[in-house]
Amino acid sequence: MSTIIVVGSQWGDEGKGKVVDVLTPYVDVVVRYQGGNNAGHTVVVGREKFVLQSIPSGILHPGRRCIIGCGVVVDPASLIDEMESLVQRGVVLDGNLFISKNAHLIMPYHPALDRASEAKLGKRRIGTTGKGVGPAYVDKAARVGIRMADLLDERLFREKLEANIAEKNRLLREIYDAPTFAVEEILGPYLRYAGWLAPYITDTALLLSRWVAAGYSVLFEGAQGTMLDIDHGTYPYITSSSTTAGGAATGTGVPPTRIHGVLGVSKAYATRVGGGPFPTELQGEAAELIRARGNEYGAVTGRPRRCGWFDAVVGRYAVRINGFDTIALTKLDVLDDCDVILVCTAYRYRGDLLTEFPDEERIWNEAQPVYEEMSGWETSTAGVRTLSDLPAKARQYLDRLSELVGVPFSLISTGAVRDDTILCEDSPLTRWFPALRSALL
Ligand code: GDP
Ligand code: IMO
Ligand code: MG
């Protein structure tokens, strides 16, 4: 049995959903540990496309238990929509989905505060998804948040809601000049949501501890990515949770001593949605080419994603912060048409060569990427199933990236569907999930 954390190594949208979907047959449980419905994890099954926002991507495999951990913030209306749409498409949730009673709720005033605060920031806005995720975590840290368990106690829920509304309305009115909320307009719908969600709300930390003790295999599904982590990302251009591997323990209640490994997920290039530093960002036609081939548009907001070359400085940083044992590299096929591919190996800042990711905004804004040029393979890799069937130049590209970041790759993705996946032999993945070996044959 293995308990493995799956973490995005860049700015999100690395293909975590696809990787979790491919690995789920080999585990018993998949648990989300942070973030909320700001996440959009796309999984393509045959001709069908699913976009998971709050529910772990493992739910598409019958019989797998999926948990929304205590570190997640939940918008109940959005979660119920997601649940209904999955049920309509034949996915069984009863007995498979569990929601932590300690997960905090996103309340209607959170998206309102999110939007108002972004508007006030003007040029320095974060470019959030507008889902209220940041303000919900603010309330959690301020100890005024409302949790899933509170939903099930009408008197307590009303009391907490009234106190919050009084404070939030002052903020909205006096600081942001924005519309306010009435207790009753929230209470009614939220009590209905309580009725809907009650059967799923439970002590998920206790469940997990029993399942881990019983030898179940678990995937911890990260949302967003390392560079959006509240402590280790490009602050303040980050999301408001611990996206990195450390968050998996606090966001689920599984102790670090019971977690066996960390799998990073990285694209063969880089993207970012929203504001903030992105040293290898491309502009104009070059960016448009990658955006079009990679279909780089936000799954949640539809915004075009900013696109750029693979940044090995960011890659090494993600390895250091998360302790990746190995990496799953996705979207190799998107580079199939490139005659030349650049890889950033360091930054140049006022005459200095920086090989570690700098943690100051002043430096990010001025640092220039130092590139190594590689020649493209200019052949389709879509659907290739073994490493040896990849063009030699594609293998050289993979070897160089792995060498630059300092960890082996164990899965290469060459298309959105499950089958477009190359599993590397004798990798940490096959050690964690020995049954994967039969998939390699
Ligand atoms: P996540 O948020 O990390 O789960 O990533 P997203 O789902 O937001 O974005 C990744 C997108 O790329 C999704 O539309 C996937 O279906 C798609 N995708 C994943 N792996 C591959 C791949 O290897 N090649 C291609 N062309 N698309 C992929
Ligand atoms: P997945 O899980 C990419 C970005 C937003 C913004 C910043 C803060 O699909 O990889 P927030 O709404 O979280 O307060 O916004 O974080 N962001 C993401 N970018 N993928 C995501 O999720 C993201 N979730 C948030 O664009 O820059
Ligand atoms: Mg995404």
PDB file of N, CA and C in Angstrom, residues 332-406:
ATOM      1  N   LEU A 332       3.434  16.788 -23.675  1.00  0.00           N
ATOM      2  CA  LEU A 332       4.614  16.760 -24.545  1.00  0.00           C
ATOM      3  C   LEU A 332       4.180  17.000 -25.997  1.00  0.00           C
ATOM      4  N   ASP A 333       3.022  16.449 -26.369  1.00  0.00           N
ATOM      5  CA  ASP A 333       2.531  16.550 -27.758  1.00  0.00           C
ATOM      6  C   ASP A 333       2.305  17.985 -28.211  1.00  0.00           C
ATOM      7  N   VAL A 334       2.099  18.891 -27.250  1.00  0.00           N
ATOM      8  CA  VAL A 334       1.818  20.288 -27.614  1.00  0.00           C
ATOM      9  C   VAL A 334       3.036  20.917 -28.307  1.00  0.00           C
ATOM     10  N   LEU A 335       4.226  20.359 -28.034  1.00  0.00           N
ATOM     11  CA  LEU A 335       5.451  20.924 -28.632  1.00  0.00           C
ATOM     12  C   LEU A 335       5.820  20.228 -29.951  1.00  0.00           C
ATOM     13  N   ASP A 336       4.957  19.312 -30.411  1.00  0.00           N
ATOM     14  CA  ASP A 336       5.290  18.505 -31.600  1.00  0.00           C
ATOM     15  C   ASP A 336       5.688  19.320 -32.832  1.00  0.00           C
ATOM     16  N   ASP A 337       5.073  20.502 -33.002  1.00  0.00           N
ATOM     17  CA  ASP A 337       5.340  21.280 -34.224  1.00  0.00           C
ATOM     18  C   ASP A 337       6.516  22.251 -34.109  1.00  0.00           C
ATOM     19  N   CYS A 338       7.095  22.370 -32.926  1.00  0.00           N
ATOM     20  CA  CYS A 338       8.138  23.399 -32.737  1.00  0.00           C
ATOM     21  C   CYS A 338       9.440  22.956 -33.402  1.00  0.00           C
ATOM     22  N   ASP A 339      10.057  23.847 -34.173  1.00  0.00           N
ATOM     23  CA  ASP A 339      11.367  23.470 -34.717  1.00  0.00           C
ATOM     24  C   ASP A 339      12.463  23.707 -33.687  1.00  0.00           C
ATOM     25  N   VAL A 340      12.242  24.722 -32.833  1.00  0.00           N
ATOM     26  CA  VAL A 340      13.205  25.002 -31.764  1.00  0.00           C
ATOM     27  C   VAL A 340      12.440  25.100 -30.455  1.00  0.00           C
ATOM     28  N   ILE A 341      13.007  24.541 -29.386  1.00  0.00           N
ATOM     29  CA  ILE A 341      12.369  24.617 -28.066  1.00  0.00           C
ATOM     30  C   ILE A 341      13.379  25.214 -27.092  1.00  0.00           C
ATOM     31  N   LEU A 342      12.932  26.218 -26.313  1.00  0.00           N
ATOM     32  CA  LEU A 342      13.853  26.816 -25.341  1.00  0.00           C
ATOM     33  C   LEU A 342      13.556  26.275 -23.949  1.00  0.00           C
ATOM     34  N   VAL A 343      14.623  26.163 -23.158  1.00  0.00           N
ATOM     35  CA  VAL A 343      14.484  25.737 -21.764  1.00  0.00           C
ATOM     36  C   VAL A 343      15.246  26.736 -20.913  1.00  0.00           C
ATOM     37  N   CYS A 344      14.589  27.269 -19.904  1.00  0.00           N
ATOM     38  CA  CYS A 344      15.253  28.253 -19.032  1.00  0.00           C
ATOM     39  C   CYS A 344      16.056  27.500 -17.972  1.00  0.00           C
ATOM     40  N   THR A 345      17.342  27.803 -17.888  1.00  0.00           N
ATOM     41  CA  THR A 345      18.202  27.097 -16.929  1.00  0.00           C
ATOM     42  C   THR A 345      18.593  27.976 -15.745  1.00  0.00           C
ATOM     43  N   ALA A 346      18.470  29.314 -15.912  1.00  0.00           N
ATOM     44  CA  ALA A 346      18.852  30.248 -14.839  1.00  0.00           C
ATOM     45  C   ALA A 346      18.261  31.609 -15.203  1.00  0.00           C
ATOM     46  N   TYR A 347      18.408  32.586 -14.301  1.00  0.00           N
ATOM     47  CA  TYR A 347      17.993  33.958 -14.628  1.00  0.00           C
ATOM     48  C   TYR A 347      19.224  34.862 -14.557  1.00  0.00           C
ATOM     49  N   ARG A 348      19.176  35.921 -15.348  1.00  0.00           N
ATOM     50  CA  ARG A 348      20.224  36.946 -15.266  1.00  0.00           C
ATOM     51  C   ARG A 348      19.597  38.160 -14.582  1.00  0.00           C
ATOM     52  N   TYR A 349      20.227  38.603 -13.474  1.00  0.00           N
ATOM     53  CA  TYR A 349      19.696  39.771 -12.775  1.00  0.00           C
ATOM     54  C   TYR A 349      20.832  40.753 -12.499  1.00  0.00           C
ATOM     55  N   ARG A 350      20.797  41.894 -13.161  1.00  0.00           N
ATOM     56  CA  ARG A 350      21.838  42.937 -13.010  1.00  0.00           C
ATOM     57  C   ARG A 350      23.249  42.338 -13.041  1.00  0.00           C
ATOM     58  N   GLY A 351      23.508  41.514 -14.004  1.00  0.00           N
ATOM     59  CA  GLY A 351      24.870  40.973 -14.158  1.00  0.00           C
ATOM     60  C   GLY A 351      25.103  39.691 -13.374  1.00  0.00           C
ATOM     61  N   ASP A 352      24.198  39.357 -12.408  1.00  0.00           N
ATOM     62  CA  ASP A 352      24.377  38.111 -11.647  1.00  0.00           C
ATOM     63  C   ASP A 352      23.607  36.975 -12.309  1.00  0.00           C
ATOM     64  N   LEU A 353      24.142  35.775 -12.175  1.00  0.00           N
ATOM     65  CA  LEU A 353      23.429  34.595 -12.673  1.00  0.00           C
ATOM     66  C   LEU A 353      22.714  33.951 -11.478  1.00  0.00           C
ATOM     67  N   LEU A 354      21.388  33.863 -11.544  1.00  0.00           N
ATOM     68  CA  LEU A 354      20.625  33.278 -10.429  1.00  0.00           C
ATOM     69  C   LEU A 354      20.201  31.868 -10.813  1.00  0.00           C
ATOM     70  N   THR A 355      20.559  30.897  -9.973  1.00  0.00           N
ATOM     71  CA  THR A 355      20.135  29.526 -10.272  1.00  0.00           C
ATOM     72  C   THR A 355      19.045  29.061  -9.308  1.00  0.00           C
ATOM     73  N   GLU A 356      18.780  29.859  -8.267  1.00  0.00           N
ATOM     74  CA  GLU A 356      17.684  29.551  -7.338  1.00  0.00           C
ATOM     75  C   GLU A 356      16.560  30.544  -7.588  1.00  0.00           C
ATOM     76  N   PHE A 357      15.310  30.117  -7.404  1.00  0.00           N
ATOM     77  CA  PHE A 357      14.188  31.031  -7.632  1.00  0.00           C
ATOM     78  C   PHE A 357      14.245  32.157  -6.599  1.00  0.00           C
ATOM     79  N   PRO A 358      14.271  33.425  -7.060  1.00  0.00           N
ATOM     80  CA  PRO A 358      14.375  34.539  -6.112  1.00  0.00           C
ATOM     81  C   PRO A 358      13.036  34.760  -5.394  1.00  0.00           C
ATOM     82  N   ASP A 359      13.061  35.261  -4.166  1.00  0.00           N
ATOM     83  CA  ASP A 359      11.789  35.431  -3.472  1.00  0.00           C
ATOM     84  C   ASP A 359      11.416  36.906  -3.293  1.00  0.00           C
ATOM     85  N   GLU A 360      11.916  37.748  -4.157  1.00  0.00           N
ATOM     86  CA  GLU A 360      11.550  39.160  -4.049  1.00  0.00           C
ATOM     87  C   GLU A 360      10.910  39.634  -5.338  1.00  0.00           C
ATOM     88  N   GLU A 361       9.808  40.340  -5.172  1.00  0.00           N
ATOM     89  CA  GLU A 361       9.066  40.824  -6.325  1.00  0.00           C
ATOM     90  C   GLU A 361       9.950  41.692  -7.242  1.00  0.00           C
ATOM     91  N   ARG A 362      10.790  42.515  -6.589  1.00  0.00           N
ATOM     92  CA  ARG A 362      11.679  43.415  -7.324  1.00  0.00           C
ATOM     93  C   ARG A 362      12.558  42.613  -8.301  1.00  0.00           C
ATOM     94  N   ILE A 363      13.053  41.452  -7.850  1.00  0.00           N
ATOM     95  CA  ILE A 363      13.955  40.649  -8.692  1.00  0.00           C
ATOM     96  C   ILE A 363      13.164  39.939  -9.797  1.00  0.00           C
ATOM     97  N   TRP A 364      11.969  39.388  -9.430  1.00  0.00           N
ATOM     98  CA  TRP A 364      11.179  38.693 -10.458  1.00  0.00           C
ATOM     99  C   TRP A 364      10.919  39.594 -11.642  1.00  0.00           C
ATOM    100  N   ASN A 365      10.620  40.834 -11.336  1.00  0.00           N
ATOM    101  CA  ASN A 365      10.190  41.719 -12.414  1.00  0.00           C
ATOM    102  C   ASN A 365      11.316  42.069 -13.369  1.00  0.00           C
ATOM    103  N   GLU A 366      12.543  41.946 -12.904  1.00  0.00           N
ATOM    104  CA  GLU A 366      13.684  42.344 -13.747  1.00  0.00           C
ATOM    105  C   GLU A 366      14.462  41.154 -14.284  1.00  0.00           C
ATOM    106  N   ALA A 367      14.347  40.005 -13.603  1.00  0.00           N
ATOM    107  CA  ALA A 367      15.181  38.846 -13.977  1.00  0.00           C
ATOM    108  C   ALA A 367      14.873  38.400 -15.406  1.00  0.00           C
ATOM    109  N   GLN A 368      15.916  38.159 -16.156  1.00  0.00           N
ATOM    110  CA  GLN A 368      15.762  37.704 -17.549  1.00  0.00           C
ATOM    111  C   GLN A 368      16.141  36.235 -17.639  1.00  0.00           C
ATOM    112  N   PRO A 369      15.314  35.418 -18.294  1.00  0.00           N
ATOM    113  CA  PRO A 369      15.659  33.997 -18.390  1.00  0.00           C
ATOM    114  C   PRO A 369      16.915  33.763 -19.234  1.00  0.00           C
ATOM    115  N   VAL A 370      17.720  32.807 -18.795  1.00  0.00           N
ATOM    116  CA  VAL A 370      18.864  32.362 -19.595  1.00  0.00           C
ATOM    117  C   VAL A 370      18.412  31.057 -20.251  1.00  0.00           C
ATOM    118  N   TYR A 371      18.445  31.011 -21.571  1.00  0.00           N
ATOM    119  CA  TYR A 371      17.875  29.865 -22.272  1.00  0.00           C
ATOM    120  C   TYR A 371      18.931  28.946 -22.871  1.00  0.00           C
ATOM    121  N   GLU A 372      18.551  27.666 -22.881  1.00  0.00           N
ATOM    122  CA  GLU A 372      19.309  26.675 -23.634  1.00  0.00           C
ATOM    123  C   GLU A 372      18.386  26.311 -24.802  1.00  0.00           C
ATOM    124  N   GLU A 373      18.992  26.175 -25.987  1.00  0.00           N
ATOM    125  CA  GLU A 373      18.146  25.908 -27.149  1.00  0.00           C
ATOM    126  C   GLU A 373      18.214  24.416 -27.505  1.00  0.00           C
ATOM    127  N   MET A 374      17.074  23.829 -27.748  1.00  0.00           N
ATOM    128  CA  MET A 374      17.058  22.422 -28.166  1.00  0.00           C
ATOM    129  C   MET A 374      16.296  22.323 -29.477  1.00  0.00           C
ATOM    130  N   SER A 375      16.661  21.357 -30.290  1.00  0.00           N
ATOM    131  CA  SER A 375      15.920  21.286 -31.548  1.00  0.00           C
ATOM    132  C   SER A 375      14.682  20.399 -31.363  1.00  0.00           C
ATOM    133  N   GLY A 376      13.596  20.846 -31.979  1.00  0.00           N
ATOM    134  CA  GLY A 376      12.326  20.129 -31.839  1.00  0.00           C
ATOM    135  C   GLY A 376      12.328  18.837 -32.628  1.00  0.00           C
ATOM    136  N   TRP A 377      11.349  17.958 -32.385  1.00  0.00           N
ATOM    137  CA  TRP A 377      11.292  16.656 -33.065  1.00  0.00           C
ATOM    138  C   TRP A 377      10.395  16.706 -34.298  1.00  0.00           C
ATOM    139  N   GLU A 378       9.509  17.700 -34.341  1.00  0.00           N
ATOM    140  CA  GLU A 378       8.650  17.943 -35.514  1.00  0.00           C
ATOM    141  C   GLU A 378       7.982  16.676 -36.065  1.00  0.00           C
ATOM    142  N   THR A 379       7.563  15.819 -35.145  1.00  0.00           N
ATOM    143  CA  THR A 379       6.827  14.585 -35.487  1.00  0.00           C
ATOM    144  C   THR A 379       5.718  14.456 -34.441  1.00  0.00           C
ATOM    145  N   SER A 380       4.631  13.838 -34.810  1.00  0.00           N
ATOM    146  CA  SER A 380       3.559  13.690 -33.826  1.00  0.00           C
ATOM    147  C   SER A 380       3.935  12.669 -32.746  1.00  0.00           C
ATOM    148  N   THR A 381       3.735  13.057 -31.482  1.00  0.00           N
ATOM    149  CA  THR A 381       3.937  12.103 -30.385  1.00  0.00           C
ATOM    150  C   THR A 381       2.590  11.655 -29.821  1.00  0.00           C
ATOM    151  N   ALA A 382       1.516  12.207 -30.364  1.00  0.00           N
ATOM    152  CA  ALA A 382       0.183  11.904 -29.819  1.00  0.00           C
ATOM    153  C   ALA A 382      -0.062  10.400 -29.857  1.00  0.00           C
ATOM    154  N   GLY A 383      -0.430   9.867 -28.723  1.00  0.00           N
ATOM    155  CA  GLY A 383      -0.795   8.458 -28.673  1.00  0.00           C
ATOM    156  C   GLY A 383       0.373   7.494 -28.571  1.00  0.00           C
ATOM    157  N   VAL A 384       1.609   7.989 -28.522  1.00  0.00           N
ATOM    158  CA  VAL A 384       2.760   7.078 -28.377  1.00  0.00           C
ATOM    159  C   VAL A 384       2.683   6.418 -26.994  1.00  0.00           C
ATOM    160  N   ARG A 385       2.941   5.101 -26.908  1.00  0.00           N
ATOM    161  CA  ARG A 385       2.723   4.376 -25.649  1.00  0.00           C
ATOM    162  C   ARG A 385       4.011   3.958 -24.934  1.00  0.00           C
ATOM    163  N   THR A 386       5.149   4.007 -25.654  1.00  0.00           N
ATOM    164  CA  THR A 386       6.386   3.602 -24.971  1.00  0.00           C
ATOM    165  C   THR A 386       7.472   4.651 -25.221  1.00  0.00           C
ATOM    166  N   LEU A 387       8.376   4.724 -24.282  1.00  0.00           N
ATOM    167  CA  LEU A 387       9.461   5.707 -24.403  1.00  0.00           C
ATOM    168  C   LEU A 387      10.256   5.470 -25.677  1.00  0.00           C
ATOM    169  N   SER A 388      10.495   4.176 -25.991  1.00  0.00           N
ATOM    170  CA  SER A 388      11.348   3.887 -27.138  1.00  0.00           C
ATOM    171  C   SER A 388      10.678   4.267 -28.465  1.00  0.00           C
ATOM    172  N   ASP A 389       9.337   4.430 -28.445  1.00  0.00           N
ATOM    173  CA  ASP A 389       8.657   4.853 -29.678  1.00  0.00           C
ATOM    174  C   ASP A 389       8.635   6.379 -29.846  1.00  0.00           C
ATOM    175  N   LEU A 390       9.124   7.094 -28.855  1.00  0.00           N
ATOM    176  CA  LEU A 390       9.180   8.562 -28.996  1.00  0.00           C
ATOM    177  C   LEU A 390      10.315   8.931 -29.939  1.00  0.00           C
ATOM    178  N   PRO A 391      10.196  10.025 -30.691  1.00  0.00           N
ATOM    179  CA  PRO A 391      11.330  10.463 -31.516  1.00  0.00           C
ATOM    180  C   PRO A 391      12.558  10.723 -30.624  1.00  0.00           C
ATOM    181  N   ALA A 392      13.746  10.459 -31.159  1.00  0.00           N
ATOM    182  CA  ALA A 392      14.971  10.596 -30.358  1.00  0.00           C
ATOM    183  C   ALA A 392      15.086  11.994 -29.750  1.00  0.00           C
ATOM    184  N   LYS A 393      14.693  13.017 -30.527  1.00  0.00           N
ATOM    185  CA  LYS A 393      14.837  14.385 -30.004  1.00  0.00           C
ATOM    186  C   LYS A 393      13.863  14.654 -28.860  1.00  0.00           C
ATOM    187  N   ALA A 394      12.709  13.999 -28.876  1.00  0.00           N
ATOM    188  CA  ALA A 394      11.764  14.157 -27.765  1.00  0.00           C
ATOM    189  C   ALA A 394      12.350  13.494 -26.514  1.00  0.00           C
ATOM    190  N   ARG A 395      13.003  12.341 -26.708  1.00  0.00           N
ATOM    191  CA  ARG A 395      13.642  11.666 -25.556  1.00  0.00           C
ATOM    192  C   ARG A 395      14.780  12.518 -25.008  1.00  0.00           C
ATOM    193  N   GLN A 396      15.526  13.163 -25.930  1.00  0.00           N
ATOM    194  CA  GLN A 396      16.614  14.038 -25.461  1.00  0.00           C
ATOM    195  C   GLN A 396      16.045  15.205 -24.648  1.00  0.00           C
ATOM    196  N   TYR A 397      14.913  15.736 -25.098  1.00  0.00           N
ATOM    197  CA  TYR A 397      14.277  16.850 -24.385  1.00  0.00           C
ATOM    198  C   TYR A 397      13.888  16.391 -22.969  1.00  0.00           C
ATOM    199  N   LEU A 398      13.249  15.226 -22.886  1.00  0.00           N
ATOM    200  CA  LEU A 398      12.828  14.708 -21.580  1.00  0.00           C
ATOM    201  C   LEU A 398      14.041  14.464 -20.673  1.00  0.00           C
ATOM    202  N   ASP A 399      15.082  13.859 -21.238  1.00  0.00           N
ATOM    203  CA  ASP A 399      16.280  13.570 -20.437  1.00  0.00           C
ATOM    204  C   ASP A 399      16.893  14.856 -19.902  1.00  0.00           C
ATOM    205  N   ARG A 400      16.904  15.897 -20.749  1.00  0.00           N
ATOM    206  CA  ARG A 400      17.519  17.162 -20.322  1.00  0.00           C
ATOM    207  C   ARG A 400      16.691  17.826 -19.213  1.00  0.00           C
ATOM    208  N   LEU A 401      15.366  17.803 -19.375  1.00  0.00           N
ATOM    209  CA  LEU A 401      14.527  18.410 -18.326  1.00  0.00           C
ATOM    210  C   LEU A 401      14.717  17.672 -17.001  1.00  0.00           C
ATOM    211  N   SER A 402      14.722  16.347 -17.076  1.00  0.00           N
ATOM    212  CA  SER A 402      14.857  15.549 -15.864  1.00  0.00           C
ATOM    213  C   SER A 402      16.214  15.822 -15.201  1.00  0.00           C
ATOM    214  N   GLU A 403      17.252  15.955 -16.041  1.00  0.00           N
ATOM    215  CA  GLU A 403      18.590  16.241 -15.510  1.00  0.00           C
ATOM    216  C   GLU A 403      18.613  17.632 -14.844  1.00  0.00           C
ATOM    217  N   LEU A 404      17.959  18.605 -15.491  1.00  0.00           N
ATOM    218  CA  LEU A 404      17.981  19.975 -14.960  1.00  0.00           C
ATOM    219  C   LEU A 404      17.241  20.090 -13.623  1.00  0.00           C
ATOM    220  N   VAL A 405      16.122  19.373 -13.488  1.00  0.00           N
ATOM    221  CA  VAL A 405      15.377  19.496 -12.229  1.00  0.00           C
ATOM    222  C   VAL A 405      15.866  18.492 -11.182  1.00  0.00           C
ATOM    223  N   GLY A 406      16.548  17.449 -11.635  1.00  0.00           N
ATOM    224  CA  GLY A 406      17.201  16.552 -10.678  1.00  0.00           C
ATOM    225  C   GLY A 406      16.356  15.398 -10.158  1.00  0.00           C
TER     226      GLY A 406
END
